[in-house]
Amino acid sequence: MQTREIDATAVQALMSAAVAAPSIHNTQPWRFGLDPDSRSIEVRSDRRRPLPMADPDLRAQHLSVGAAVFNLRVTAAHLGWNPVVRLLPAPDDPDLLATVQLTAVPAADGPPSFRDLYEAVERRHTSRMPFTGRPVPDPVVTEMISSARAEGAHLDVPDILGTRRLLRLTQAAEARNASHPARTAEARTWITLPRADTPYGIPLTALGPRDASRRMPMRDFTGSLPAPHLPALRFERHAQVALLWTLRDRREDWLRAGQALQHVLLTATVHGVRTSMLHQAMEWPDLRAATGGPGRRCCPQLLIRFGYGPDGHRTPRASAYPVTRPAPGCDR
């Protein structure tokens, strides 16, 4: 069956959506290539912006790339293609994490229904601001859980006691990070000052305030740096969090978890729910294991805080344009 051409307008839409995905410390650890023969977008890891302290095994990098892959799927479906994804398609090319082939949609089926999610791709961004504390309704939470399950992952939304336990573990990780000079130095390298000429990292304006009550363990990127801080504010007393996890802990599972993460975040955005990521406990093996709970066989991947509140500030993005093969070593 004949399908539309991959013209410049379509490529621009696909790349704009891909780079809108969240990434740890806004490192944007991806590169894209275009294979016109197979009508496939190649998604590669970019090792030029590593996080040896926070992400030594590149697990969070795979989550970030997986989120970009999901945005490609949503946009391809919106443009009328059937996106066929292959994860880790070339064992001899470990940097090639996924391919997204743009195939024709059978007339009887029609394209996948991703319209609402596509419209949320540009609107979604992390909010590090306090939320109101108004609980997100059960039907919305159920839809978020179903979004993770659709991508082969799981999303647990604990009760109040379970939430407090997860926040305590996150607080313990934040305290360890703050007392670890190499980790604090690494985090600070990803903070950008006003008028900094870089699309990577997190601007000071996007960091958000500290919790005056010290209940919410938001990451402190600046520490004792002589940088301006927002006045401390009181965060929501009863936070809502969700633990994203998988049954196994392979590279393929990380990529699936990244797609699940973005599916959950876009679903939340559709319903006006704000989100932020609490990754600190995932950076310490013992604390990461503890977040799964006693006696459970699961592999925690990320803790998501969600609720109602202000948008917060957007982080910048690097422009991306896929290189036509055979030039896999370039990103644009």
Coordinates of C-alpha atoms in Angstrom, one line a residue:
M1 CA 0.0 0.0 0.0
Q2 CA 1.4 3.4 -1.0
T3 CA 2.0 5.9 1.8
R4 CA 2.9 9.6 2.0
E5 CA 6.3 10.9 1.3
I6 CA 8.6 11.8 4.2
D7 CA 8.9 15.4 3.2
A8 CA 10.6 18.3 5.1
T9 CA 7.4 19.3 6.9
A10 CA 6.9 15.7 8.2
V11 CA 10.6 15.4 9.3
Q12 CA 10.4 18.7 11.1
A13 CA 7.2 17.6 13.0
L14 CA 8.8 14.3 13.9
M15 CA 12.1 15.8 15.2
S16 CA 10.3 18.6 17.1
A17 CA 8.3 16.0 18.9
A18 CA 11.2 13.7 19.6
V19 CA 13.4 16.4 21.3
A20 CA 10.4 17.5 23.4
A21 CA 10.8 14.4 25.5
P22 CA 12.1 14.6 29.0
S23 CA 15.7 13.6 29.8
I24 CA 17.7 13.4 33.0
H25 CA 19.2 16.8 33.8
N26 CA 18.0 17.9 30.3
T27 CA 21.0 16.2 28.7
Q28 CA 19.0 15.2 25.6
P29 CA 21.1 12.1 25.1
W30 CA 19.8 11.2 21.6
R31 CA 20.8 11.4 17.9
F32 CA 18.6 10.7 14.9
G33 CA 19.3 9.2 11.5
L34 CA 17.0 8.7 8.5
D35 CA 17.2 5.6 6.3
P36 CA 15.1 6.5 3.2
D37 CA 15.2 3.0 1.8
S38 CA 13.4 1.4 4.7
R39 CA 11.6 4.7 5.6
S40 CA 13.0 4.4 9.1
I41 CA 14.2 6.8 11.7
E42 CA 17.2 5.6 13.6
V43 CA 17.4 6.6 17.3
R44 CA 20.9 6.5 18.7
S45 CA 22.4 7.3 22.1
D46 CA 24.6 10.3 22.4
R47 CA 27.5 9.7 24.7
R48 CA 28.9 13.2 24.6
R49 CA 26.9 14.3 27.6
P50 CA 27.5 11.6 30.2
L51 CA 26.4 11.4 33.9
P52 CA 29.0 9.0 35.4
M53 CA 27.8 9.7 38.9
A54 CA 24.0 9.8 38.5
D55 CA 23.7 7.3 35.7
P56 CA 26.8 5.1 35.5
D57 CA 25.0 2.2 33.7
L58 CA 23.1 4.5 31.3
R59 CA 19.8 3.3 32.5
A60 CA 18.4 6.8 32.8
Q61 CA 19.8 7.6 29.4
H62 CA 17.8 4.7 28.0
L63 CA 14.6 6.0 29.7
S64 CA 15.2 9.4 28.1
V65 CA 15.6 7.9 24.6
G66 CA 12.6 5.7 25.2
A67 CA 10.5 8.8 25.9
A68 CA 11.7 10.3 22.6
V69 CA 10.8 7.1 20.8
F70 CA 7.2 7.3 22.1
N71 CA 6.9 10.9 20.9
L72 CA 8.0 9.7 17.5
R73 CA 5.3 7.1 17.6
V74 CA 2.6 9.6 18.5
T75 CA 3.7 12.0 15.8
A76 CA 4.0 9.4 13.1
A77 CA 0.5 8.1 13.9
H78 CA -0.8 11.7 13.9
L79 CA 0.7 12.2 10.4
G80 CA -1.0 9.0 9.1
W81 CA 1.7 6.4 9.4
N82 CA 1.8 3.1 11.3
P83 CA 5.0 3.4 13.4
V84 CA 6.7 0.0 13.7
V85 CA 9.3 0.1 16.5
R86 CA 12.3 -2.2 16.9
L87 CA 14.3 -1.9 20.0
L88 CA 18.1 -2.7 20.0
P89 CA 17.9 -3.9 16.4
A90 CA 21.6 -4.3 15.8
P91 CA 23.6 -6.3 18.4
D92 CA 26.9 -5.1 16.7
D93 CA 25.8 -1.5 17.0
P94 CA 25.1 -0.8 20.7
D95 CA 24.5 2.9 20.2
L96 CA 21.5 2.2 17.9
L97 CA 18.8 1.9 20.5
A98 CA 15.7 1.8 18.3
T99 CA 14.3 2.2 14.8
V100 CA 10.9 3.6 14.0
Q101 CA 9.7 2.5 10.6
L102 CA 7.0 4.6 9.0
T103 CA 4.7 2.1 7.2
A104 CA 1.3 2.5 5.6
V105 CA -1.8 2.0 7.7
P106 CA -4.2 -0.6 6.4
A107 CA -7.3 1.1 5.2
A108 CA -9.6 -1.0 7.3
D109 CA -7.8 -0.1 10.5
G110 CA -7.0 3.6 10.3
P111 CA -4.2 5.2 12.2
P112 CA -3.8 4.7 16.0
S113 CA -5.8 7.2 18.1
F114 CA -3.1 9.4 19.4
R115 CA -4.7 12.8 18.7
D116 CA -5.0 14.0 22.2
L117 CA -1.5 12.8 23.1
Y118 CA 0.0 14.6 20.1
E119 CA -1.5 17.9 21.2
A120 CA 0.0 17.3 24.6
V121 CA 3.6 16.7 23.4
E122 CA 4.4 20.4 23.1
R123 CA 2.5 21.3 26.3
R124 CA 4.1 18.7 28.6
H125 CA 7.0 19.8 30.7
T126 CA 8.3 19.3 34.2
S127 CA 6.9 21.5 37.0
R128 CA 9.1 21.8 40.1
M129 CA 6.6 24.1 41.8
P130 CA 4.3 23.3 44.7
F131 CA 1.0 21.6 43.8
T132 CA -2.3 22.5 45.4
G133 CA -2.9 19.2 47.1
R134 CA -6.2 18.7 45.4
P135 CA -6.2 14.9 44.6
V136 CA -6.2 13.7 41.0
P137 CA -9.5 11.8 40.4
D138 CA -9.3 8.0 40.4
P139 CA -10.4 7.8 36.7
V140 CA -7.4 9.9 35.6
V141 CA -5.0 7.9 37.8
T142 CA -6.5 4.7 36.3
E143 CA -5.8 6.0 32.8
M144 CA -2.2 6.8 33.8
I145 CA -1.8 3.3 35.1
S146 CA -3.2 1.8 31.9
S147 CA -0.9 4.0 29.8
A148 CA 2.1 2.4 31.5
R149 CA 0.7 -1.1 31.1
A150 CA 0.2 -0.5 27.4
E151 CA 3.9 -0.1 27.0
G152 CA 4.9 -3.2 28.9
A153 CA 5.6 -1.4 32.3
H154 CA 3.8 -0.9 35.5
L155 CA 2.7 2.1 37.5
D156 CA 1.9 1.8 41.2
V157 CA 0.2 4.6 43.0
P158 CA 0.6 3.9 46.8
D159 CA -1.5 5.0 49.7
I160 CA -0.5 7.7 52.2
L161 CA 1.8 5.4 54.2
G162 CA 3.4 4.0 51.0
T163 CA 3.9 7.5 49.6
R164 CA 5.6 8.6 52.8
R165 CA 8.0 5.6 52.6
L166 CA 8.9 6.5 49.0
L167 CA 9.5 10.1 49.9
R168 CA 11.7 9.1 52.8
L169 CA 13.8 7.0 50.5
T170 CA 14.1 9.9 48.1
Q171 CA 15.0 12.2 50.9
A172 CA 17.7 9.8 52.0
A173 CA 19.1 9.7 48.5
E174 CA 19.0 13.5 48.3
A175 CA 21.0 13.8 51.6
R176 CA 23.6 11.4 50.2
N177 CA 23.9 13.4 47.0
A178 CA 24.3 16.6 48.9
S179 CA 27.2 15.1 51.0
H180 CA 28.9 13.6 48.0
P181 CA 31.3 16.2 46.4
A182 CA 31.6 14.5 43.0
R183 CA 27.8 14.1 42.7
T184 CA 27.1 17.7 43.6
A185 CA 29.7 18.9 41.2
E186 CA 28.2 16.8 38.4
A187 CA 24.7 18.2 39.1
R188 CA 26.0 21.7 39.1
T189 CA 27.5 21.4 35.6
W190 CA 24.0 21.0 34.2
I191 CA 22.7 24.2 35.6
T192 CA 22.8 27.1 33.1
L193 CA 23.0 30.7 34.0
P194 CA 20.8 33.4 32.4
R195 CA 21.7 34.2 28.8
A196 CA 23.8 31.0 28.6
D197 CA 24.2 30.0 25.0
T198 CA 23.4 26.3 25.3
P199 CA 20.2 24.3 24.7
Y200 CA 21.3 21.7 27.2
G201 CA 21.0 21.6 31.0
I202 CA 18.4 23.2 33.3
P203 CA 18.1 27.0 33.6
L204 CA 18.2 28.5 37.0
T205 CA 14.7 29.8 36.4
A206 CA 13.4 26.3 35.9
L207 CA 14.7 24.8 39.2
G208 CA 11.8 25.9 41.4
P209 CA 11.8 26.6 45.2
R210 CA 12.7 24.5 48.1
D211 CA 10.0 23.1 50.4
A212 CA 9.7 25.2 53.5
S213 CA 8.3 22.2 55.5
R214 CA 11.1 19.9 54.2
R215 CA 8.6 17.2 53.4
M216 CA 9.1 17.2 49.6
P217 CA 12.6 16.1 48.6
M218 CA 13.0 18.1 45.4
R219 CA 16.5 17.9 44.0
D220 CA 18.9 20.7 45.0
F221 CA 21.1 21.4 42.0
T222 CA 22.8 24.5 43.3
G223 CA 23.6 23.6 47.0
S224 CA 25.8 26.3 48.5
L225 CA 26.6 28.0 45.2
P226 CA 26.3 31.8 45.3
A227 CA 23.3 31.6 43.0
P228 CA 19.9 33.2 43.5
H229 CA 17.3 31.0 45.1
L230 CA 13.6 31.3 45.0
P231 CA 12.1 31.8 48.5
A232 CA 11.1 28.5 50.1
L233 CA 7.5 27.7 49.7
R234 CA 5.2 25.1 51.4
F235 CA 4.6 22.2 49.1
E236 CA 1.4 20.0 49.1
R237 CA 0.9 18.2 52.5
H238 CA -0.4 15.0 50.9
A239 CA 1.6 14.4 47.8
Q240 CA 0.6 12.0 45.1
V241 CA 3.4 9.9 43.6
A242 CA 3.6 6.9 41.3
L243 CA 6.4 4.4 41.0
L244 CA 7.2 3.2 37.5
W245 CA 8.7 -0.3 37.4
T246 CA 9.4 -3.3 35.2
L247 CA 9.6 -7.0 35.8
R248 CA 13.2 -7.2 34.4
D249 CA 16.1 -4.8 34.2
R250 CA 17.6 -5.2 30.8
R251 CA 18.3 -2.4 28.3
E252 CA 15.2 -3.3 26.4
D253 CA 13.2 -2.9 29.6
W254 CA 14.7 0.5 30.2
L255 CA 13.6 1.6 26.7
R256 CA 10.1 0.2 27.3
A257 CA 10.0 2.0 30.6
G258 CA 10.9 5.3 28.9
Q259 CA 8.0 4.9 26.4
A260 CA 5.7 4.1 29.3
L261 CA 7.0 7.2 31.2
Q262 CA 6.1 9.4 28.3
H263 CA 2.8 7.8 27.7
V264 CA 1.9 8.4 31.4
L265 CA 3.2 12.0 31.3
L266 CA 1.2 12.9 28.1
T267 CA -1.9 11.3 29.6
A268 CA -1.5 13.4 32.7
T269 CA -1.0 16.5 30.5
V270 CA -4.2 15.8 28.6
H271 CA -6.1 16.0 31.9
G272 CA -4.3 19.1 33.1
V273 CA -2.2 17.2 35.6
R274 CA 1.3 18.5 36.3
T275 CA 4.3 16.2 36.8
S276 CA 7.8 16.1 38.0
M277 CA 10.4 13.4 38.3
L278 CA 12.1 12.2 41.5
H279 CA 15.1 10.2 40.4
Q280 CA 17.4 10.5 43.3
A281 CA 16.7 7.1 44.9
M282 CA 17.3 5.4 41.6
E283 CA 20.9 6.6 41.6
W284 CA 21.8 4.5 44.7
P285 CA 21.4 0.7 44.3
D286 CA 20.3 -0.1 47.8
L287 CA 17.7 2.7 47.8
R288 CA 16.5 1.9 44.4
A289 CA 15.9 -1.7 45.5
A290 CA 14.1 -0.5 48.6
T291 CA 11.6 1.6 46.6
G292 CA 10.2 -1.7 45.2
G293 CA 9.1 -2.6 48.7
P294 CA 9.8 -5.7 50.9
G295 CA 9.4 -9.1 49.3
R296 CA 8.6 -7.8 45.8
R297 CA 10.3 -8.8 42.7
C298 CA 10.3 -5.7 40.6
C299 CA 12.8 -3.3 39.1
P300 CA 12.0 0.3 40.0
Q301 CA 12.8 2.8 37.2
L302 CA 11.4 6.2 38.3
L303 CA 9.2 8.0 40.9
I304 CA 6.7 10.5 39.4
R305 CA 5.2 13.3 41.5
F306 CA 1.9 14.5 40.1
G307 CA -0.9 16.9 40.9
Y308 CA -2.5 20.2 40.1
G309 CA -0.6 23.5 40.1
P310 CA 1.4 26.0 38.0
D311 CA 3.2 25.1 34.8
G312 CA 6.6 25.9 36.0
H313 CA 9.3 26.9 33.5
R314 CA 10.2 25.1 30.3
T315 CA 13.7 23.8 29.7
P316 CA 15.4 24.5 26.3
R317 CA 15.9 22.0 23.5
A318 CA 18.5 21.5 20.9
S319 CA 17.2 21.4 17.3
A320 CA 17.5 18.1 15.6
Y321 CA 17.5 17.1 12.0
P322 CA 18.1 13.4 11.1
V323 CA 21.1 12.6 8.9
T324 CA 20.5 10.4 5.9
R325 CA 22.4 7.2 6.0
P326 CA 25.3 6.2 5.8
A327 CA 26.4 8.9 8.2
P328 CA 25.5 7.4 11.6
G329 CA 28.2 9.2 13.5
C330 CA 26.4 12.6 13.1
D331 CA 23.3 13.9 14.6
R332 CA 22.4 16.7 12.3

